[in-house]
Amino acid sequence: MSVELITVLMLTSLILVIMMGFPIGFSLAGVATVFGLIFVGPHIASTFMLRMHVTLSNYTLIAIPLFVFMGIVIEKSGLAGRLYDAIYVLTGRLKGGLAIATVLTCAIFAAATGVVGATVVTMGIISMPAMMKYRYDKPMASGAVCAGGALGILIPPSILILVYAPVANVSVGALLIGAFVPGMILALLYVLYIGIRCFINPEMGPSAADGGVHYTFWQKSRMFCVSVLPVLTLILAVLGTIFFGLAAPTEAAAIGAFAAVLLALGYRKLTAAMLMEAAIRTARTSAMVYLVVIGASFFTSVFVRLGCGRVIESSIMGLPFGPWGVLIVMWLIIILMGCFLDWIGIIMIVVPLFTPVAVKLGFDPVWFSLMNIIVLQTSFLTPPFALTIFYLKGIAPPEVTLADIYKGVVPYLLLMLAALLLFSLFPDILLFMPRAAGLI
Amino acid sequence: MAVINKIIRVIDWINEKISKAVSFLVFALILTLTYEVVARYFFGSPTQWSLNLTYFICSFFLILTMGYTWQLGEHVGVDLISSKLPRRVGALLNAVFILGLFFLTWTNIGRVMYNDMLRSWALQERSTIGAMPPVYPYKTWIFVGVVLLLLQGVSQLLKEIQVVLGRDRQS
């Protein structure tokens, strides 16, 4: 059987099994085993065992349970509500101020938790009723929550980056540091978009603070110091230790987890029951991520051993579009897969195939990884399989329809494309931070 | 049928209890790494054992939680099509995948791991990195984790078969 045929068979059977609903990790491992046993031989099982030990002893991946734990503890410390209150006291008088506060809170909260689902659910519960009360435009309001939540996989520390870096063979520190700037730029674009639209058409987002209580400057400062400052310090301390090379990302994650417990203690939300639940949820979420990583390592080992990697590489390189055309095709594939697959599945399937091609075409691997991560955000926003939309529909006030949310995410998707264009024209925007830190 | 229900309940119970018991090691992981940083900057004495200890701790609770995570249906998958299929058809597909893919993969890995574990004990094998601690305990708990995962596979298979036969509790 020719290598080309094996490549096609292996990929189609994988996609088929995954689409039929079998867990992605087991699908990857199972398809790898079938093809490995047939085309390599029974000793493939020893290769798998070694792969498993390599994954389980990978120092960088150990940051996953630590960041997951940090996120759960912060989520349970009731931080989101405090953040939102503090920020909207500052922005509430602006037209569209509640939606702007939503995006900013999402950005901070998403950074601290690193998980999209938790951000969308928490922020939806907190901000949607307030925005509906002031008769905000429903699509714009719901789009702000979804797009703000999707920032969670981009703005570091993020679980996605920890999974992505070893797969692409890129420094995890460089990605964590590098993702900070594009995350901020996207959040800024969302804020500007809301501000401008509401300035032109105040009906969409009337200013809200007039009806409420008036706060003095000192009260505002105090709210800012109690709510926003500690968590910002926490995030910047984690990133700062990596940036200045004081500690490995794994150690920084442990310190972040430790500090999150102190934060919860400060907010008087620390209980034994909460810690117990955080521990078991951390173990389960991490086991889920690790299973996919282990299954993908089996799949890649068979795929590369049989020469399928080269088949993919030469067929992508053979596309008659030039380097940028090839990149655009790759991103279109990621966006398309995002309509059906979860981010972790997309990373495990396409990143090992695409990265060597992009490097051969002369693109910087760190830049390419960051661009992919930005593109991966769309997987949360593009129907039919759009997690944020389902989460938001689940908790939004009943007058917000699914159509409102679908309509609402479109402008934010366009803003992501605008940002991608910007980073393509000026790649240094993505690269100057990792360079300054000496990580690339 | 009572026997089968009993088997499912016992397997699920074992995996649940073990996972809940070992998940506390997350705290040990946080403390070890935090201590390592503190020791390096404040006591000026980085530890030799931290590198090995962190992955020992982490692998221990991760591998032993794999089965429980499956039991709760938390291993990520795409239910776009399967949720639209009739329940019994979906269950039949799952049963086929568990038999044909899951057991094929993990019985093979389990077999190789068992032999490797015995060899490791016989040689009193030690790690080649860090403080070079013995690795046969590590290999033992990884093997135990794979066995627990296989056990959970038995439970999941029995559940799917019951749905196929229309004998599950909901119908």
Coordinates of N, CA and C in Angstrom, one line a residue, chain A residues 16-27 29-31 33-34 37 42 45-46 48-49 52-54 56-59 61-62 65-66 69 245-248 250-252 254-255 257-258 261 275-276 278-292 294 298 339-342 344 384-385 390, chain B residues 16 19-27 29-34 36-38 40-41 50-51 54-56 58-59 61-63 65-66 68-70 72 74-82 85 90 93-94 97-102 104-106 108-109 111-114 116-117 119 129 138-139 142 146 149:
Chain A
L16 N -13.4 10.3 11.1 CA -14.6 9.6 11.2 C -14.9 9.2 12.7
V17 N -13.9 8.6 13.3 CA -14.1 8.1 14.7 C -14.4 9.3 15.6
I18 N -13.7 10.4 15.5 CA -13.9 11.6 16.3 C -15.3 12.2 16.1
M19 N -15.7 12.3 14.8 CA -17.1 12.8 14.5 C -18.2 12.0 15.0
M20 N -17.9 10.7 15.2 CA -18.9 9.8 15.8 C -19.0 9.9 17.3
G21 N -18.3 10.8 17.9 CA -18.4 11.1 19.3 C -17.5 10.3 20.3
F22 N -16.6 9.5 19.8 CA -15.7 8.9 20.7 C -14.7 9.9 21.2
P23 N -14.3 9.8 22.5 CA -13.4 10.8 23.1 C -12.1 11.0 22.2
I24 N -11.7 12.2 22.0 CA -10.6 12.5 21.0 C -9.3 11.8 21.4
G25 N -9.0 11.7 22.7 CA -7.7 11.1 23.1 C -7.8 9.6 22.8
F26 N -8.9 8.9 23.1 CA -9.0 7.5 22.8 C -9.0 7.3 21.2
S27 N -9.6 8.2 20.5 CA -9.7 8.1 19.0 C -8.3 8.1 18.5
A29 N -5.4 7.6 20.0 CA -4.6 6.4 20.4 C -5.1 5.2 19.6
G30 N -6.4 5.0 19.5 CA -6.9 3.8 18.8 C -6.5 3.7 17.4
V31 N -6.7 4.8 16.6 CA -6.4 4.8 15.2 C -4.9 4.5 15.1
T33 N -3.0 2.8 17.1 CA -2.7 1.4 17.4 C -3.0 0.5 16.2
V34 N -4.2 0.7 15.6 CA -4.6 -0.1 14.4 C -3.6 0.0 13.3
L37 N -0.1 -1.4 14.4 CA 0.0 -2.9 14.4 C 0.1 -3.4 13.0
P42 N 3.9 -5.5 16.0 CA 3.5 -5.5 17.4 C 4.4 -4.7 18.4
A45 N 3.7 -1.2 20.5 CA 3.2 -1.0 21.9 C 4.3 -0.5 22.7
S46 N 5.6 -0.9 22.5 CA 6.7 -0.4 23.3 C 7.0 1.0 23.0
F48 N 4.7 3.2 22.2 CA 3.7 3.9 22.9 C 4.0 4.1 24.3
M49 N 4.5 3.0 25.0 CA 4.8 3.1 26.4 C 5.9 4.2 26.6
M52 N 4.5 7.6 26.3 CA 3.7 7.9 27.5 C 4.6 8.4 28.6
H53 N 5.7 7.7 28.8 CA 6.6 8.1 29.9 C 7.2 9.5 29.6
V54 N 7.5 9.7 28.3 CA 8.0 11.1 27.9 C 7.0 12.2 28.2
L56 N 4.5 12.0 30.4 CA 4.2 12.1 31.9 C 5.4 12.8 32.6
S57 N 6.6 12.7 32.0 CA 7.7 13.3 32.7 C 8.1 14.6 32.1
N58 N 7.3 15.1 31.2 CA 7.5 16.5 30.6 C 7.3 17.6 31.6
Y59 N 8.4 18.3 31.9 CA 8.4 19.3 33.0 C 7.4 20.5 32.6
L61 N 4.7 20.5 30.8 CA 3.3 20.1 30.9 C 2.7 20.1 32.3
I62 N 3.6 20.0 33.3 CA 3.2 20.0 34.7 C 2.6 21.3 35.1
P65 N -1.8 21.3 35.3 CA -2.6 21.2 36.5 C -2.5 22.5 37.4
L66 N -1.3 23.1 37.4 CA -1.1 24.2 38.3 C -1.9 25.4 37.8
F69 N -5.7 24.7 38.4 CA -6.0 24.9 39.8 C -6.1 26.4 40.1
G245 N 13.2 35.7 33.5 CA 13.9 34.5 33.6 C 14.2 34.1 35.1
L246 N 13.3 34.6 36.0 CA 13.5 34.2 37.4 C 13.1 32.8 37.7
A247 N 12.2 32.3 37.0 CA 11.7 30.9 37.2 C 11.2 30.3 35.9
A248 N 11.2 29.0 35.9 CA 10.6 28.3 34.7 C 9.1 28.5 34.7
T250 N 6.8 26.4 34.7 CA 6.1 25.5 35.7 C 6.2 26.1 37.1
E251 N 7.4 26.6 37.4 CA 7.5 27.2 38.8 C 6.6 28.4 38.9
A252 N 6.6 29.2 37.9 CA 5.8 30.4 37.9 C 4.3 30.0 38.1
A254 N 3.2 27.4 39.7 CA 3.0 26.9 41.1 C 2.9 28.1 42.0
I255 N 3.7 29.1 41.8 CA 3.6 30.3 42.6 C 2.2 31.0 42.3
A257 N -0.5 29.5 41.5 CA -1.5 28.7 42.2 C -1.5 29.0 43.7
F258 N -0.3 29.2 44.3 CA -0.2 29.5 45.7 C -0.8 30.8 46.0
V261 N -4.6 31.0 46.1 CA -5.1 30.6 47.4 C -5.1 31.7 48.4
L275 N -11.4 24.0 48.6 CA -10.1 23.5 48.2 C -10.2 22.1 47.7
M276 N -11.1 21.3 48.4 CA -11.2 19.9 48.0 C -11.8 19.8 46.6
A278 N -11.7 22.1 44.3 CA -10.8 22.6 43.3 C -9.7 21.5 43.0
A279 N -9.3 20.7 44.0 CA -8.3 19.6 43.7 C -8.9 18.6 42.8
I280 N -10.1 18.1 43.1 CA -10.6 17.0 42.2 C -10.9 17.5 40.8
R281 N -11.4 18.8 40.7 CA -11.7 19.3 39.4 C -10.4 19.5 38.6
T282 N -9.3 19.9 39.3 CA -8.0 20.1 38.7 C -7.6 18.7 38.1
A283 N -7.6 17.7 39.0 CA -7.2 16.4 38.6 C -7.9 15.9 37.3
R284 N -9.3 16.1 37.3 CA -10.1 15.6 36.2 C -9.8 16.4 34.9
T285 N -9.7 17.7 35.0 CA -9.5 18.5 33.8 C -8.1 18.2 33.2
S286 N -7.1 18.1 34.1 CA -5.7 17.8 33.7 C -5.7 16.4 33.1
A287 N -6.4 15.4 33.7 CA -6.4 14.0 33.1 C -6.9 14.1 31.7
M288 N -8.0 14.9 31.5 CA -8.6 15.1 30.2 C -7.5 15.6 29.2
V289 N -6.8 16.7 29.5 CA -5.8 17.3 28.6 C -4.7 16.3 28.4
Y290 N -4.2 15.6 29.4 CA -3.1 14.7 29.3 C -3.5 13.5 28.4
L291 N -4.7 13.0 28.5 CA -5.1 11.9 27.6 C -5.0 12.3 26.2
V292 N -5.5 13.5 25.8 CA -5.4 13.9 24.4 C -3.9 14.0 24.0
I294 N -1.4 12.4 25.2 CA -0.8 11.1 25.1 C -1.3 10.4 23.8
F298 N 1.0 9.2 20.4 CA 0.9 7.9 19.7 C 0.7 8.1 18.2
C339 N -15.2 24.9 13.3 CA -16.6 24.8 13.3 C -17.1 23.5 13.9
F340 N -16.2 22.5 14.0 CA -16.6 21.2 14.4 C -15.9 20.7 15.6
L341 N -14.6 21.1 15.8 CA -13.7 20.5 16.7 C -13.4 21.5 17.8
D342 N -13.0 20.9 19.0 CA -12.5 21.6 20.1 C -11.1 22.1 19.8
I344 N -8.3 21.7 21.4 CA -7.3 20.7 21.7 C -7.2 19.7 20.6
P384 N -21.4 25.5 13.6 CA -22.3 25.0 14.6 C -21.7 24.6 15.9
F385 N -20.4 24.3 16.0 CA -19.8 23.9 17.3 C -19.1 25.1 17.9
F390 N -23.1 28.4 23.0 CA -23.9 27.5 23.8 C -23.9 27.9 25.3
Chain B
E16 N -13.8 6.2 41.6 CA -14.2 7.4 42.2 C -13.4 7.7 43.5
S19 N -9.6 8.3 42.8 CA -9.4 9.6 42.3 C -9.5 10.7 43.3
K20 N -10.6 10.6 44.1 CA -10.8 11.6 45.2 C -9.6 11.6 46.2
A21 N -9.1 10.4 46.5 CA -8.0 10.3 47.4 C -6.7 10.9 46.9
V22 N -6.4 10.6 45.6 CA -5.1 11.1 45.1 C -5.1 12.5 44.7
S23 N -6.3 13.1 44.4 CA -6.3 14.5 43.9 C -5.7 15.5 44.8
F24 N -5.6 15.1 46.1 CA -5.0 16.1 47.1 C -3.5 16.3 46.8
L25 N -2.9 15.4 46.0 CA -1.5 15.6 45.7 C -1.3 16.9 44.9
V26 N -2.4 17.5 44.3 CA -2.2 18.8 43.7 C -1.5 19.8 44.6
F27 N -1.9 19.7 45.9 CA -1.3 20.6 46.9 C 0.1 20.3 47.1
L29 N 2.1 19.1 44.9 CA 2.8 19.6 43.7 C 3.1 21.1 43.8
I30 N 2.0 21.9 44.3 CA 2.2 23.3 44.4 C 3.3 23.7 45.4
L31 N 3.2 23.0 46.6 CA 4.2 23.3 47.6 C 5.6 22.9 47.3
T32 N 5.8 21.8 46.6 CA 7.1 21.4 46.2 C 7.8 22.4 45.3
L33 N 7.0 22.8 44.3 CA 7.6 23.8 43.3 C 7.8 25.2 44.0
T34 N 6.8 25.6 44.8 CA 7.0 26.9 45.5 C 8.2 26.8 46.4
E36 N 10.8 25.0 46.0 CA 12.0 25.0 45.2 C 12.5 26.4 44.8
V37 N 11.5 27.3 44.4 CA 11.8 28.6 44.1 C 12.3 29.4 45.3
V38 N 11.6 29.2 46.4 CA 12.0 29.9 47.7 C 13.4 29.4 48.1
R40 N 15.8 28.4 46.2 CA 16.8 28.9 45.3 C 17.2 30.3 45.6
Y41 N 16.1 31.2 45.8 CA 16.4 32.6 45.9 C 16.7 33.1 47.4
S50 N 13.8 18.0 43.3 CA 12.6 18.7 42.9 C 12.1 18.2 41.5
L51 N 13.0 18.1 40.6 CA 12.7 17.7 39.2 C 12.0 16.3 39.1
T54 N 8.5 16.4 41.2 CA 7.3 17.0 40.6 C 6.7 16.0 39.6
Y55 N 7.5 15.4 38.7 CA 6.7 14.5 37.8 C 6.3 13.2 38.4
F56 N 6.9 12.8 39.5 CA 6.4 11.6 40.2 C 5.0 12.0 40.7
C58 N 2.9 14.4 39.9 CA 1.9 14.8 38.9 C 1.4 13.6 38.2
S59 N 2.4 12.7 37.8 CA 1.9 11.5 37.0 C 1.0 10.6 37.9
F61 N -1.2 11.4 40.4 CA -2.6 11.7 40.4 C -3.3 11.7 39.0
L62 N -2.5 12.1 38.0 CA -3.1 12.1 36.7 C -3.5 10.8 36.2
I63 N -2.6 9.8 36.3 CA -2.9 8.5 35.7 C -4.0 7.8 36.4
T65 N -6.5 9.2 37.8 CA -7.8 9.9 37.6 C -8.3 9.7 36.2
M66 N -7.6 9.1 35.3 CA -8.0 8.9 33.9 C -9.4 8.2 33.8
Y68 N -11.7 7.7 36.2 CA -12.8 8.5 36.8 C -13.3 9.6 35.9
T69 N -12.4 10.2 35.2 CA -12.7 11.3 34.3 C -13.6 10.8 33.1
W70 N -13.3 9.6 32.7 CA -14.1 8.9 31.6 C -15.5 8.6 32.2
L72 N -17.2 10.1 34.3 CA -18.0 11.3 34.3 C -18.3 11.9 32.9
E74 N -16.0 13.2 31.0 CA -15.3 14.5 30.8 C -14.2 14.4 29.8
H75 N -13.9 13.2 29.2 CA -12.9 13.2 28.2 C -13.5 13.8 26.9
V76 N -12.8 14.9 26.5 CA -13.4 15.8 25.5 C -13.7 15.0 24.2
G77 N -14.9 15.2 23.6 CA -15.2 14.6 22.4 C -16.2 15.5 21.6
V78 N -16.6 15.1 20.4 CA -17.5 15.9 19.6 C -18.8 15.2 19.5
D79 N -19.8 15.8 20.1 CA -21.1 15.1 20.1 C -22.1 15.6 19.1
L80 N -21.5 16.3 18.1 CA -22.4 17.0 17.1 C -23.3 16.0 16.4
I81 N -22.7 14.9 16.0 CA -23.5 13.9 15.2 C -24.1 12.9 16.2
S82 N -23.3 12.4 17.1 CA -23.8 11.4 18.0 C -25.0 11.8 18.8
L85 N -28.1 11.1 16.8 CA -28.4 9.7 16.5 C -29.4 9.1 17.6
G90 N -26.1 5.2 18.9 CA -24.9 5.9 19.5 C -24.2 4.9 20.4
L93 N -22.4 2.2 18.5 CA -21.1 2.7 18.0 C -20.0 2.8 19.0
N94 N -20.4 3.4 20.2 CA -19.5 3.5 21.3 C -18.9 2.1 21.7
F97 N -16.4 1.0 19.3 CA -15.1 1.7 19.4 C -14.4 1.3 20.7
I98 N -15.1 1.1 21.8 CA -14.4 0.6 23.0 C -13.8 -0.7 22.8
L99 N -14.5 -1.6 22.2 CA -14.0 -3.0 21.9 C -12.8 -2.9 20.9
G100 N -13.0 -2.3 19.8 CA -12.1 -2.3 18.7 C -10.9 -1.4 18.8
L101 N -11.1 -0.2 19.5 CA -10.0 0.7 19.6 C -9.4 0.8 21.0
F102 N -10.3 1.1 22.0 CA -9.8 1.3 23.3 C -9.1 0.0 23.9
L104 N -8.0 -2.6 22.3 CA -6.8 -3.0 21.5 C -5.6 -2.1 21.9
T105 N -5.8 -0.8 22.1 CA -4.7 0.0 22.5 C -4.2 -0.3 23.9
W106 N -5.1 -0.3 24.8 CA -4.6 -0.3 26.2 C -4.3 -1.6 26.8
N108 N -2.6 -3.8 24.9 CA -1.3 -3.9 24.4 C -0.3 -3.1 25.2
I109 N -0.6 -1.9 25.5 CA 0.3 -1.0 26.3 C 0.4 -1.7 27.7
R111 N 0.2 -4.8 28.6 CA 1.1 -6.0 28.5 C 2.6 -5.5 28.5
V112 N 2.9 -4.6 27.7 CA 4.3 -4.1 27.6 C 4.7 -3.5 28.9
M113 N 3.8 -2.7 29.5 CA 4.2 -2.1 30.8 C 4.4 -3.1 31.9
Y114 N 3.6 -4.1 31.9 CA 3.7 -5.2 33.0 C 5.2 -5.8 32.9
D116 N 7.8 -4.5 31.5 CA 8.8 -3.4 31.8 C 8.9 -3.2 33.3
M117 N 7.7 -3.3 34.0 CA 7.7 -3.0 35.4 C 8.5 -4.1 36.1
R119 N 10.9 -6.0 34.9 CA 12.3 -5.8 34.6 C 12.9 -4.7 35.5
I129 N 18.1 11.2 35.6 CA 18.2 12.6 35.7 C 18.0 13.0 37.2
Y138 N 7.5 4.4 40.3 CA 6.8 5.2 39.3 C 6.2 4.3 38.2
K139 N 7.0 3.3 37.7 CA 6.5 2.4 36.7 C 5.3 1.6 37.2
I142 N 2.1 3.8 37.3 CA 1.6 4.0 35.9 C 0.9 2.8 35.4
V146 N -3.1 2.3 34.3 CA -3.6 1.7 33.1 C -4.6 0.6 33.4
L149 N -7.8 2.2 34.2 CA -8.4 2.7 33.0 C -9.1 1.6 32.3

